[in-house]
CSV table of N, CA and C in Angstrom, one decimal:
chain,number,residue,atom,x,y,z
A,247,UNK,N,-28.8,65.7,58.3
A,247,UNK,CA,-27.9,65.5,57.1
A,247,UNK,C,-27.7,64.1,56.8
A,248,UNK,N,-27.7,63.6,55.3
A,248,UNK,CA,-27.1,62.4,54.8
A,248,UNK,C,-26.2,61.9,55.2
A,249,UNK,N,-26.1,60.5,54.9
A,249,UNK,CA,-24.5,59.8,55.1
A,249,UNK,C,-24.0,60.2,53.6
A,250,UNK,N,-23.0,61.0,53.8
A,250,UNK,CA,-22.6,61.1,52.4
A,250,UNK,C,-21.5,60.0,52.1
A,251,UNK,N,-21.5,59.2,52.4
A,251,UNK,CA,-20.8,57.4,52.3
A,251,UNK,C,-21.9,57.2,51.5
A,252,UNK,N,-23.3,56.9,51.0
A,252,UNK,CA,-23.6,56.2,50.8
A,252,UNK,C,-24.8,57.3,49.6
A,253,UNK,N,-24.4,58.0,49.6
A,253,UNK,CA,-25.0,59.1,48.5
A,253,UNK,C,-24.3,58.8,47.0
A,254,UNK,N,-24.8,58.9,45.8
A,254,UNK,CA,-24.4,58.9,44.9
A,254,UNK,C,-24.7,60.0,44.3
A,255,UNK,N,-22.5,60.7,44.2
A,255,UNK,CA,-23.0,61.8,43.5
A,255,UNK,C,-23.0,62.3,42.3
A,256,UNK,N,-23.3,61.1,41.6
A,256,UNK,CA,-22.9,61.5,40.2
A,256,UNK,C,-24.6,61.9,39.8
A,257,UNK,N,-25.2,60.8,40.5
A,257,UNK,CA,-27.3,60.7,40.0
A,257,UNK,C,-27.6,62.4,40.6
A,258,UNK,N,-26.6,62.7,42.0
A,258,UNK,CA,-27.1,64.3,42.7
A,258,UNK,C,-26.9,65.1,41.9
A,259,UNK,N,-25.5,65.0,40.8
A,259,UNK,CA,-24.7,66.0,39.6
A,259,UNK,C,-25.6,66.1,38.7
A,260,UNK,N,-26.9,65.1,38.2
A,260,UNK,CA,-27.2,64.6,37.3
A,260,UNK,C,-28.7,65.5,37.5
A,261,UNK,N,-29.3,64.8,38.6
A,261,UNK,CA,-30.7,66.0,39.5
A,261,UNK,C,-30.7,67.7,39.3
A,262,UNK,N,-29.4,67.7,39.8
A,262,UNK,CA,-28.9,69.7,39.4
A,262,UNK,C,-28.5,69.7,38.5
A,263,UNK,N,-28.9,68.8,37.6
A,263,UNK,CA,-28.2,69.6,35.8
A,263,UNK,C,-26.4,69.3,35.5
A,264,UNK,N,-25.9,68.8,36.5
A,264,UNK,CA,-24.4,69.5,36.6
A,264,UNK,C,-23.7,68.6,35.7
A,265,UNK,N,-23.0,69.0,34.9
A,265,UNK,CA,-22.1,68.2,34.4
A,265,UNK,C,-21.5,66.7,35.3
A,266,UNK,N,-21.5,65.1,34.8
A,266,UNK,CA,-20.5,64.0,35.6
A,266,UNK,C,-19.0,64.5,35.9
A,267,UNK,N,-18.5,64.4,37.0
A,267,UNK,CA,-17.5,64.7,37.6
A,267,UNK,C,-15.9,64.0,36.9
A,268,UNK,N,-16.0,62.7,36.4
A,268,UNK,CA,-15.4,61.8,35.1
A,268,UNK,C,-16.2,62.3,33.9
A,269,UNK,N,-15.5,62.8,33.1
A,269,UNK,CA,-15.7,62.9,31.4
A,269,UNK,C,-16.5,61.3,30.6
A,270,UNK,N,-17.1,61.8,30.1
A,270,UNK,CA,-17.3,60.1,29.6
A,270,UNK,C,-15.9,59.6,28.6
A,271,UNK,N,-16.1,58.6,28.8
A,271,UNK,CA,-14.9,58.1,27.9
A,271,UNK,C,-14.9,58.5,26.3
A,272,UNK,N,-15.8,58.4,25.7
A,272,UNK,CA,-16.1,58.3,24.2
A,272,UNK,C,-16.8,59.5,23.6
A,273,UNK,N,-17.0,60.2,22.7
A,273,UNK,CA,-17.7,61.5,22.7
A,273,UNK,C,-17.7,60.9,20.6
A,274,UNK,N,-18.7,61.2,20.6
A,274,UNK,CA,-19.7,60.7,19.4
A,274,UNK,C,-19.7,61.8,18.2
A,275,UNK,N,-18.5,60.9,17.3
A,275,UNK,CA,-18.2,61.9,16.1
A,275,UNK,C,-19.1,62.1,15.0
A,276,UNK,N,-19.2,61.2,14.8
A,276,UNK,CA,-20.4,60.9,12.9
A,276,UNK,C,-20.4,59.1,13.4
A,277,UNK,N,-21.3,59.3,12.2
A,277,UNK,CA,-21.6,57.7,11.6
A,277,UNK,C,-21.6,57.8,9.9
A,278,UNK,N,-21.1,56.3,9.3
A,278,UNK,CA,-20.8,56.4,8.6
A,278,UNK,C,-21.6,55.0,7.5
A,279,UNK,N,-21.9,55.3,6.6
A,279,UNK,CA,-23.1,54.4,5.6
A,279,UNK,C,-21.8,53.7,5.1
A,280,UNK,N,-21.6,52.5,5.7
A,280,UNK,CA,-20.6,51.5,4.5
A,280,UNK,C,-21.8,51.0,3.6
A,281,UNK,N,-21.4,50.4,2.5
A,281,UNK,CA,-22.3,49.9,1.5
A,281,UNK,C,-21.5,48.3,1.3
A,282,UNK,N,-22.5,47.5,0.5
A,282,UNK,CA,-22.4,46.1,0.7
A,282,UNK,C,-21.1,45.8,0.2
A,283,UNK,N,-20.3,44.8,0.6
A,283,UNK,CA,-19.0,44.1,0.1
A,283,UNK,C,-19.1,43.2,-0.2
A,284,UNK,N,-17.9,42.4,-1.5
A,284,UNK,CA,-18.0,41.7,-1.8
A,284,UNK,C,-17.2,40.4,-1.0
A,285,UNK,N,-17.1,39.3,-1.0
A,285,UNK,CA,-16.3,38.7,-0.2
A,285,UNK,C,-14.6,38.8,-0.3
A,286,UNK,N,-13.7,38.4,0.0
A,286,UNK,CA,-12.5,38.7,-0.3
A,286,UNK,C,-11.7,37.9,0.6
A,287,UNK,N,-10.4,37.5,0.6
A,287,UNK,CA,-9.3,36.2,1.5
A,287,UNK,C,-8.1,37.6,1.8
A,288,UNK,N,-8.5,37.6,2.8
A,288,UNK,CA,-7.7,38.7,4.5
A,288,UNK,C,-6.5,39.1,4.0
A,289,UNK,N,-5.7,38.2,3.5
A,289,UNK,CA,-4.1,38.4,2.7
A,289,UNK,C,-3.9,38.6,1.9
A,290,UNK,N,-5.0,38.8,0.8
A,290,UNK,CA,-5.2,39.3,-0.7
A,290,UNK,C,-4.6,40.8,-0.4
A,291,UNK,N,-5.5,41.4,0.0
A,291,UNK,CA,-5.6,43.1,0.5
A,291,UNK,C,-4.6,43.3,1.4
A,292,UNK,N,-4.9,42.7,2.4
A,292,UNK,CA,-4.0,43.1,3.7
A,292,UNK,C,-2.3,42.5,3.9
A,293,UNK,N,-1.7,43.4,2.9
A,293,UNK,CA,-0.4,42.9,2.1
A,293,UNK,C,0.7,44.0,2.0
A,294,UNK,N,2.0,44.3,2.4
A,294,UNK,CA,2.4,45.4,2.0
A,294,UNK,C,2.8,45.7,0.3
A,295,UNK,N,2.4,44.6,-0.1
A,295,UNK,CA,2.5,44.9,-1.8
A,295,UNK,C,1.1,45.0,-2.4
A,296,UNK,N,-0.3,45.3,-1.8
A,296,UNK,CA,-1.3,46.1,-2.5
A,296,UNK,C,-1.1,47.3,-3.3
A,297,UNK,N,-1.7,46.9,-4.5
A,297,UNK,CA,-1.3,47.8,-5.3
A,297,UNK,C,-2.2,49.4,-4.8
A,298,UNK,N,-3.4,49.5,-4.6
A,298,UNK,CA,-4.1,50.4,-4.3
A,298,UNK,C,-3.8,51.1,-3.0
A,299,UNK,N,-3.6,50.5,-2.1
A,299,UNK,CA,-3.8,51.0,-0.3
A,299,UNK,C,-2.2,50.7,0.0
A,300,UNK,N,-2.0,51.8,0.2
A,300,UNK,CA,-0.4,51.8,0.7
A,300,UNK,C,0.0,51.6,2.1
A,301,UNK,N,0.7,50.3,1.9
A,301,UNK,CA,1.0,49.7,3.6
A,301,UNK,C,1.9,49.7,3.9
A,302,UNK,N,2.9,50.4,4.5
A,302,UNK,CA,4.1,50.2,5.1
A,302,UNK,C,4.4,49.0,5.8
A,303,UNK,N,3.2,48.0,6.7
A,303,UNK,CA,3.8,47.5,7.7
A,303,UNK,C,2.6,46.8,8.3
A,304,UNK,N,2.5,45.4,8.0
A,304,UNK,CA,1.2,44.6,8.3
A,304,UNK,C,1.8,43.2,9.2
A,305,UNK,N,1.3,43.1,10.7
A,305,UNK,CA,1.3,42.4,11.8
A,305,UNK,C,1.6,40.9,10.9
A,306,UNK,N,2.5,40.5,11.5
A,306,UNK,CA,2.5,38.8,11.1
A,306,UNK,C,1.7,38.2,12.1
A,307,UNK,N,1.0,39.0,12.8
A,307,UNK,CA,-0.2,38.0,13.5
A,307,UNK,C,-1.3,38.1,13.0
A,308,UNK,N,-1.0,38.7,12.0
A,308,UNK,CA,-3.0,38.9,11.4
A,308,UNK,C,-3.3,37.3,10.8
A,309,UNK,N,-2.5,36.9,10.3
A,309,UNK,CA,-2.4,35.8,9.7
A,309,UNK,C,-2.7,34.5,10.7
A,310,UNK,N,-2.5,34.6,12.0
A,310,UNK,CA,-2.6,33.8,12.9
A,310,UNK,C,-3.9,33.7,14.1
A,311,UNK,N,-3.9,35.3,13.7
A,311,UNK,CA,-5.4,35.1,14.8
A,311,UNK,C,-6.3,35.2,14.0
A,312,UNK,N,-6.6,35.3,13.0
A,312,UNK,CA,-7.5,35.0,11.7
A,312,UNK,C,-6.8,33.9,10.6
A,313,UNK,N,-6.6,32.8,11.5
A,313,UNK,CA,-6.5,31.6,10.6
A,313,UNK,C,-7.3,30.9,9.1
A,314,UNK,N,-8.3,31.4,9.3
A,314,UNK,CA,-9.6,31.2,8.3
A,314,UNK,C,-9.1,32.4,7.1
A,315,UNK,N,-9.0,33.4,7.3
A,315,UNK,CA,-9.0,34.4,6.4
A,315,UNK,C,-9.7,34.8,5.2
A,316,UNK,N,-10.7,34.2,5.2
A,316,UNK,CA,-12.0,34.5,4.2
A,316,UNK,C,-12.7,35.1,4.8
A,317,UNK,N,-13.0,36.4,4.2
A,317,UNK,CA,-14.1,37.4,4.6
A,317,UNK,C,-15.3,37.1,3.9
A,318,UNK,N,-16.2,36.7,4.3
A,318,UNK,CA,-18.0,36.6,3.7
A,318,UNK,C,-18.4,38.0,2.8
A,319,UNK,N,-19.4,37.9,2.1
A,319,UNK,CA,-19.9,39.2,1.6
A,319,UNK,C,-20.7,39.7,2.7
A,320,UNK,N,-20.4,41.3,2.8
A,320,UNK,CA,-21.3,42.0,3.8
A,320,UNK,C,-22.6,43.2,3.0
A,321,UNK,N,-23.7,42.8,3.6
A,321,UNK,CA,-24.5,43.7,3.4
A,321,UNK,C,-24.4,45.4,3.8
A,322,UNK,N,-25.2,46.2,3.5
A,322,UNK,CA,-24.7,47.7,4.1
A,322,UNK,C,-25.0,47.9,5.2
A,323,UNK,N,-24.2,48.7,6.0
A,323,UNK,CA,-24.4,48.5,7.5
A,323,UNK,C,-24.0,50.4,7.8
A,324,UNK,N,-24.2,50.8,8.9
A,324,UNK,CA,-23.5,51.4,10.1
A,324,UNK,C,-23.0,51.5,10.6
A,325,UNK,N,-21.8,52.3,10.5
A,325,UNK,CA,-20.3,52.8,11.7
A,325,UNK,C,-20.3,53.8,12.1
A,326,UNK,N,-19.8,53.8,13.3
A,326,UNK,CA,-20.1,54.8,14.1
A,326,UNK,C,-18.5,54.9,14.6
A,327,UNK,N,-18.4,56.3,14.6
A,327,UNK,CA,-16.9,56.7,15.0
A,327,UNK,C,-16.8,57.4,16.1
A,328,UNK,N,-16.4,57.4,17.4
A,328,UNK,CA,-16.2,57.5,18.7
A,328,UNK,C,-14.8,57.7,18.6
A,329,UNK,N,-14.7,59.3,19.8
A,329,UNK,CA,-13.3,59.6,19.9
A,329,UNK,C,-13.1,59.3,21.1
A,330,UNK,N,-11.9,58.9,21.6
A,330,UNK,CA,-11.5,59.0,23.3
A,330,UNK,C,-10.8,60.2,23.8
A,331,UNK,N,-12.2,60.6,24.7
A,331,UNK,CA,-11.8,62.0,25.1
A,331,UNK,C,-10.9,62.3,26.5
A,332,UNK,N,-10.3,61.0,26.5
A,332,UNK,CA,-8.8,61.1,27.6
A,332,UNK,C,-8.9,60.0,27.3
A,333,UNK,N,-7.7,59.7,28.1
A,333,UNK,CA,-6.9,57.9,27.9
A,333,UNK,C,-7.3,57.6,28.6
A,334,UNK,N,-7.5,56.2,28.2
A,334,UNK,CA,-8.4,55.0,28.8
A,334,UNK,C,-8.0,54.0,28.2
A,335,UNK,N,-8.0,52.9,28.9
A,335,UNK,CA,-7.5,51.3,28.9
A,335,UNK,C,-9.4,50.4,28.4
A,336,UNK,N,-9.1,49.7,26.8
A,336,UNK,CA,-9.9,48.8,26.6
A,336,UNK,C,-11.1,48.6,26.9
A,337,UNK,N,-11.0,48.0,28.4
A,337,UNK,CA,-11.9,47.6,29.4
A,337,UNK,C,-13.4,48.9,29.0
A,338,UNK,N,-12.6,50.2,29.4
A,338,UNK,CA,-13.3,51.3,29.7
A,338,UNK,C,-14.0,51.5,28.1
A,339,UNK,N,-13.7,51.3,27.3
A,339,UNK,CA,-13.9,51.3,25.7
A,339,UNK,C,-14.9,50.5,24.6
A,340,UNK,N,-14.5,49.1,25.7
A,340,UNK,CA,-14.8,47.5,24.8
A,340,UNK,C,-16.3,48.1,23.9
A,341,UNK,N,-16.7,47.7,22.8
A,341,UNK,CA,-17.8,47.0,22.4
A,341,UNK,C,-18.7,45.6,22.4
A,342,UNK,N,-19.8,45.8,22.4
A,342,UNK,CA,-20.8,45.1,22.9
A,342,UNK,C,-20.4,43.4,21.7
A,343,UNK,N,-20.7,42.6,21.5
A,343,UNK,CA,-20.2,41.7,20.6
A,343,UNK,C,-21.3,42.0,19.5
A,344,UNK,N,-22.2,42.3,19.2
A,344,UNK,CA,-23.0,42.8,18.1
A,344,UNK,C,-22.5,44.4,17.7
A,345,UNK,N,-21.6,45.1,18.5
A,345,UNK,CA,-21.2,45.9,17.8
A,345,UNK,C,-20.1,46.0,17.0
A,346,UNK,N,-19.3,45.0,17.5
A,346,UNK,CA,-17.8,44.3,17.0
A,346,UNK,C,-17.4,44.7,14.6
A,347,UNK,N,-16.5,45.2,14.2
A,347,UNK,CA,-16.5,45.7,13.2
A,347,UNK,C,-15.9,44.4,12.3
A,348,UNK,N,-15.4,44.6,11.1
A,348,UNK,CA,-14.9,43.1,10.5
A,348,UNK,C,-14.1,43.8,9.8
A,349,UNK,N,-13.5,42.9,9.2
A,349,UNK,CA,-12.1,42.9,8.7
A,349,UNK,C,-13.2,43.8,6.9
A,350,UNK,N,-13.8,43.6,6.8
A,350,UNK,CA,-14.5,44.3,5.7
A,350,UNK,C,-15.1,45.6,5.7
A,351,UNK,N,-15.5,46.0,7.0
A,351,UNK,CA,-15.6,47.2,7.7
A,351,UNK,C,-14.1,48.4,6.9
A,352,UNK,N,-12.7,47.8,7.9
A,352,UNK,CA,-11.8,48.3,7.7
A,352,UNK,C,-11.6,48.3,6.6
A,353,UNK,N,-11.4,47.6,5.6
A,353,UNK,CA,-11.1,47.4,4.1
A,353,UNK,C,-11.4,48.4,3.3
A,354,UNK,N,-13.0,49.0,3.5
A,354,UNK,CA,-13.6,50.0,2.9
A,354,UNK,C,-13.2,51.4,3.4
A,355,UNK,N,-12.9,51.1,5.1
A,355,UNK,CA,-12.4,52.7,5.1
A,355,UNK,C,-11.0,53.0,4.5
A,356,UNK,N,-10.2,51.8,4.5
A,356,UNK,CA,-8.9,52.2,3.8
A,356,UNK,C,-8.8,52.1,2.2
A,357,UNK,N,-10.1,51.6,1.5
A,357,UNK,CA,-10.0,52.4,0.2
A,357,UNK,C,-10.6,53.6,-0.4
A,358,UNK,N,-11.3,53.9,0.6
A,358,UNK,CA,-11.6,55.3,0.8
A,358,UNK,C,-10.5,56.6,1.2
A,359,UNK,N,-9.1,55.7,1.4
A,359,UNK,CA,-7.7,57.0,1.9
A,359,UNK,C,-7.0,56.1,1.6
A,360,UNK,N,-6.9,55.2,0.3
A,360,UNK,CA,-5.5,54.1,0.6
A,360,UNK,C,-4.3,55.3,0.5
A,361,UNK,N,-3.7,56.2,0.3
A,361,UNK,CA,-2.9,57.1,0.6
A,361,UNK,C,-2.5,58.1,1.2
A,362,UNK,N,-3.4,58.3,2.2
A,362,UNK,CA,-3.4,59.6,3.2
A,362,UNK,C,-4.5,61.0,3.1
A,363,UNK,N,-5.0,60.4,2.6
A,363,UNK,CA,-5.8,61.4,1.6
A,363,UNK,C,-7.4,61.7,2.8
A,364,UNK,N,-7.6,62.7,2.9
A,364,UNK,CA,-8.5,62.9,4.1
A,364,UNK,C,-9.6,62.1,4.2
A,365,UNK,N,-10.5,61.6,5.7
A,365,UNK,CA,-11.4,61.1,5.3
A,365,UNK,C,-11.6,60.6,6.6
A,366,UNK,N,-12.3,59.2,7.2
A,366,UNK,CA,-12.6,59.2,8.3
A,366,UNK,C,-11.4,58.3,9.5
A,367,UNK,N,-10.7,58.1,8.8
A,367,UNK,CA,-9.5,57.4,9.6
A,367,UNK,C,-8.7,58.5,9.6
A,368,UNK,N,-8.0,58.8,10.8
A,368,UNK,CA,-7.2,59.3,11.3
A,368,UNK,C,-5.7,59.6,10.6
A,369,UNK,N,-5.1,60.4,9.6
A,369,UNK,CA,-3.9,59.9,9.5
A,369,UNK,C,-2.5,61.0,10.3
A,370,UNK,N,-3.0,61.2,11.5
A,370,UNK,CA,-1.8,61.7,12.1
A,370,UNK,C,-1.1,61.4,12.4
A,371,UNK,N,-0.9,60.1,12.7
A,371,UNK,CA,-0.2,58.9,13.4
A,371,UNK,C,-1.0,58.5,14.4
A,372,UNK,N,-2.0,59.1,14.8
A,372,UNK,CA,-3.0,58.2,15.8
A,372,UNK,C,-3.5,57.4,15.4
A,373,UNK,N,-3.9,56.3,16.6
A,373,UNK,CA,-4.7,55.1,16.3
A,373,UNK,C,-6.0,55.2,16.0
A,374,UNK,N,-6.4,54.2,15.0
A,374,UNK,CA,-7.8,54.2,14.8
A,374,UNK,C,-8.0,52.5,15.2
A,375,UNK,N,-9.1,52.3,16.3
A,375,UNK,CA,-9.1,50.9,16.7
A,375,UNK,C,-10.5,50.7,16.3
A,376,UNK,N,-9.9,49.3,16.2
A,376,UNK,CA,-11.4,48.2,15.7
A,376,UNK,C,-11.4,47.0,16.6
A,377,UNK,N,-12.4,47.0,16.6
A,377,UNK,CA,-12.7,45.2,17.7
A,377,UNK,C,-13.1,44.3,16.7
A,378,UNK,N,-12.5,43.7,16.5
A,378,UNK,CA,-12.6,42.2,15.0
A,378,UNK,C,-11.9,41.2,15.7
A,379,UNK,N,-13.3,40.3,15.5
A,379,UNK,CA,-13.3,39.0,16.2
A,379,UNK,C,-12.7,39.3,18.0
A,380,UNK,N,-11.9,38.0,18.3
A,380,UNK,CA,-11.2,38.6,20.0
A,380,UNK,C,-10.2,39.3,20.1
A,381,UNK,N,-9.9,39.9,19.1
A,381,UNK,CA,-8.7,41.0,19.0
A,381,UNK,C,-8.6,42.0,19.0
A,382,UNK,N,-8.1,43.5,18.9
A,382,UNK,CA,-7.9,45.1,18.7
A,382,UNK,C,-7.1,45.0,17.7
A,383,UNK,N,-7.9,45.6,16.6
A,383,UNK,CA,-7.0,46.2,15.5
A,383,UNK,C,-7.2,47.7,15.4
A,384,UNK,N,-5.4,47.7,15.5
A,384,UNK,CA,-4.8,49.5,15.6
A,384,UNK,C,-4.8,49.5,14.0
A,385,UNK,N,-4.9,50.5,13.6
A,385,UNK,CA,-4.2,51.2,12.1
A,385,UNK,C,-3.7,52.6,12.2
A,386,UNK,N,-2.9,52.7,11.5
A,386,UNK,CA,-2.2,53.9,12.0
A,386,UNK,C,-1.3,54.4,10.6
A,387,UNK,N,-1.5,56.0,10.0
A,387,UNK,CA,-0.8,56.3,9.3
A,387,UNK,C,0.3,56.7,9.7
A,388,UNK,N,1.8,56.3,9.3
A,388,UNK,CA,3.1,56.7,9.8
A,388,UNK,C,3.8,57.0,8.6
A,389,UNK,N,3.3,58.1,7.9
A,389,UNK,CA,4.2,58.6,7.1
A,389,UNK,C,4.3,58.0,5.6
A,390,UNK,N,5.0,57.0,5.8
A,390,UNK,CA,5.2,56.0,4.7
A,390,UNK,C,4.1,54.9,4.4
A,391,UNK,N,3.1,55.0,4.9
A,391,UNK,CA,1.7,54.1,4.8
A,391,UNK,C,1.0,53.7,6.5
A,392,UNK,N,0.2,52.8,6.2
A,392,UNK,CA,-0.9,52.5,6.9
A,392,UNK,C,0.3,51.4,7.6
A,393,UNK,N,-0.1,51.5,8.6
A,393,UNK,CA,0.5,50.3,9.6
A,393,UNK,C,-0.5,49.8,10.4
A,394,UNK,N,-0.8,48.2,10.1
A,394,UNK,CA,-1.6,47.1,10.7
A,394,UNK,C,-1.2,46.7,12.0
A,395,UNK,N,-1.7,46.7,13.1
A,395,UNK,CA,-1.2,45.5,14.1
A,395,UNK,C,-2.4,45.1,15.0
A,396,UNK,N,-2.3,44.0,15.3
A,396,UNK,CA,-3.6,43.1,15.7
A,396,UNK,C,-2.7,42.1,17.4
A,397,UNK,N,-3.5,42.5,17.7
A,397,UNK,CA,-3.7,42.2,19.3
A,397,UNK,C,-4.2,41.8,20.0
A,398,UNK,N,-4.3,40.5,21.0
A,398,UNK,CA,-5.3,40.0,21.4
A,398,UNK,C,-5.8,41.4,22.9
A,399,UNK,N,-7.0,41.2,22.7
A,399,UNK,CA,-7.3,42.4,24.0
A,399,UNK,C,-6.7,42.5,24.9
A,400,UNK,N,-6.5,43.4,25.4
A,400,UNK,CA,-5.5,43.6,26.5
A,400,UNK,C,-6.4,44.6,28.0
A,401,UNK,N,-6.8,44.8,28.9
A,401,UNK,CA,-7.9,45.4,29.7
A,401,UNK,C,-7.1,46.0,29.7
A,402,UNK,N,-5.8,46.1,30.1
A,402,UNK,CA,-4.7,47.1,31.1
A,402,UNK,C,-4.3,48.2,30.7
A,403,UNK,N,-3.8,47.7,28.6
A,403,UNK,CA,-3.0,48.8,28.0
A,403,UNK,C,-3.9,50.2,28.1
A,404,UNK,N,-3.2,51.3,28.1
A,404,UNK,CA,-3.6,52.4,28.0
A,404,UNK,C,-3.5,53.3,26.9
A,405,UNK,N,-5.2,53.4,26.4
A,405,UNK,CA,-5.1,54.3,24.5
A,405,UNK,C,-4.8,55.8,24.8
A,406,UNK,N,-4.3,56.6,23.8
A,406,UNK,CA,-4.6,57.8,24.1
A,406,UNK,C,-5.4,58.5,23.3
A,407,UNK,N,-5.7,59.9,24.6
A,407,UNK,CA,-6.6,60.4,24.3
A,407,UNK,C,-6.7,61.1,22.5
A,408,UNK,N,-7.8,60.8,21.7
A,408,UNK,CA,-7.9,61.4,20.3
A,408,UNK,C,-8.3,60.7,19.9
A,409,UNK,N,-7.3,59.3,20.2
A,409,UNK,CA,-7.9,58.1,19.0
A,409,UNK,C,-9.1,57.8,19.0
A,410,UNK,N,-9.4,57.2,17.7
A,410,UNK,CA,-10.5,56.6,17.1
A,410,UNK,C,-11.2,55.2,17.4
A,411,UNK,N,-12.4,55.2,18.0
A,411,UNK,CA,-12.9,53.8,18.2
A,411,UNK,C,-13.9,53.6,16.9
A,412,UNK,N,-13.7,52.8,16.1
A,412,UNK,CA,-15.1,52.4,15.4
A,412,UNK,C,-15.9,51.2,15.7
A,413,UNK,N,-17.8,51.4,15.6
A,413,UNK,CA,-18.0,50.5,16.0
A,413,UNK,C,-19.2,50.5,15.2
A,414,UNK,N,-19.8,49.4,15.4
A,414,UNK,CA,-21.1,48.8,13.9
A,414,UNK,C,-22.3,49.6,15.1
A,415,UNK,N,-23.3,49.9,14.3
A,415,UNK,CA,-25.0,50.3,15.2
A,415,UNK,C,-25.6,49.5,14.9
């Protein structure tokens, strides 16, 4: 018999077919065809007095960790929407730096539902998170609009299970 110290059983789970003994973290919803954007300045849009996209409540740090606040024009791209299928902390989550989403990513999904109106952002009150630039941006429908908050990464905090990761292919 083996040293089972030094057996890996997840590759043995894996040989017999068997289900991983850990869930994977992410489970793979759709993807989604953004089409090209035009350029735009971060605080134009991301304002609680937009007229279109109803905001309850936007981070006074967006303004600070996006000092620059000119978004470039983006060409059409690929997103990919990943659910977390238990709670898990960041680290367990992160995207790759070529997969990282932009501040124009988000823009399109929220005029696609600026009012709650169904679609691929979450509006239950769960989070839908984005990796833009070195930060986590939560968005979250709470009734009375969309609520912004921007965060420098954190490994430790703990998401819960449902929410939304988006991420570019």
């Amino acid at each position: 018999m083996g040293n089972l110290k030094t057996t890996d059983r997840e590759a043995f789970r894996k040989l017999l077919c068997l289900p991983p003994l850990v869930p994977p973290v992410l489970e793979l919803v759709r993807e989604i065809e953004a089409p090209a954007t035009e350029a735009f300045e971060l605080l134009d849009f991301f304002n609680t007095g937009n007229k279109v996209v109803k905001f309850a409540w936007i981070d006074g740090d967006l303004a600070r960790c996006f000092p620059d606040g000119h978004i470039p024009v983006e060409g059409p791209r690929k997103l990919v929407v990943s659910k977390l299928t238990r709670n898990a902390t960041e680290k367990e989550f992160r995207v790759a730096e070529s997969e990282k989403t932009t501040w124009a990513d988000l823009k399109h999904l929220l005029e696609q539902q600026p009012k709650d109106e169904k679609g691929d952002l979450l509006t239950n009150s769960w989070s839908n998170l984005f990796f833009i630039g070195s930060c986590l941006v939560r968005v979250r429908w709470l009734g009375g609009g969309w609520r912004v908050r921007v965060d420098p990464t954190d490994e430790s905090y703990e998401w819960s299970e449902g929410s939304l990761r988006f991420s570019r292919n």
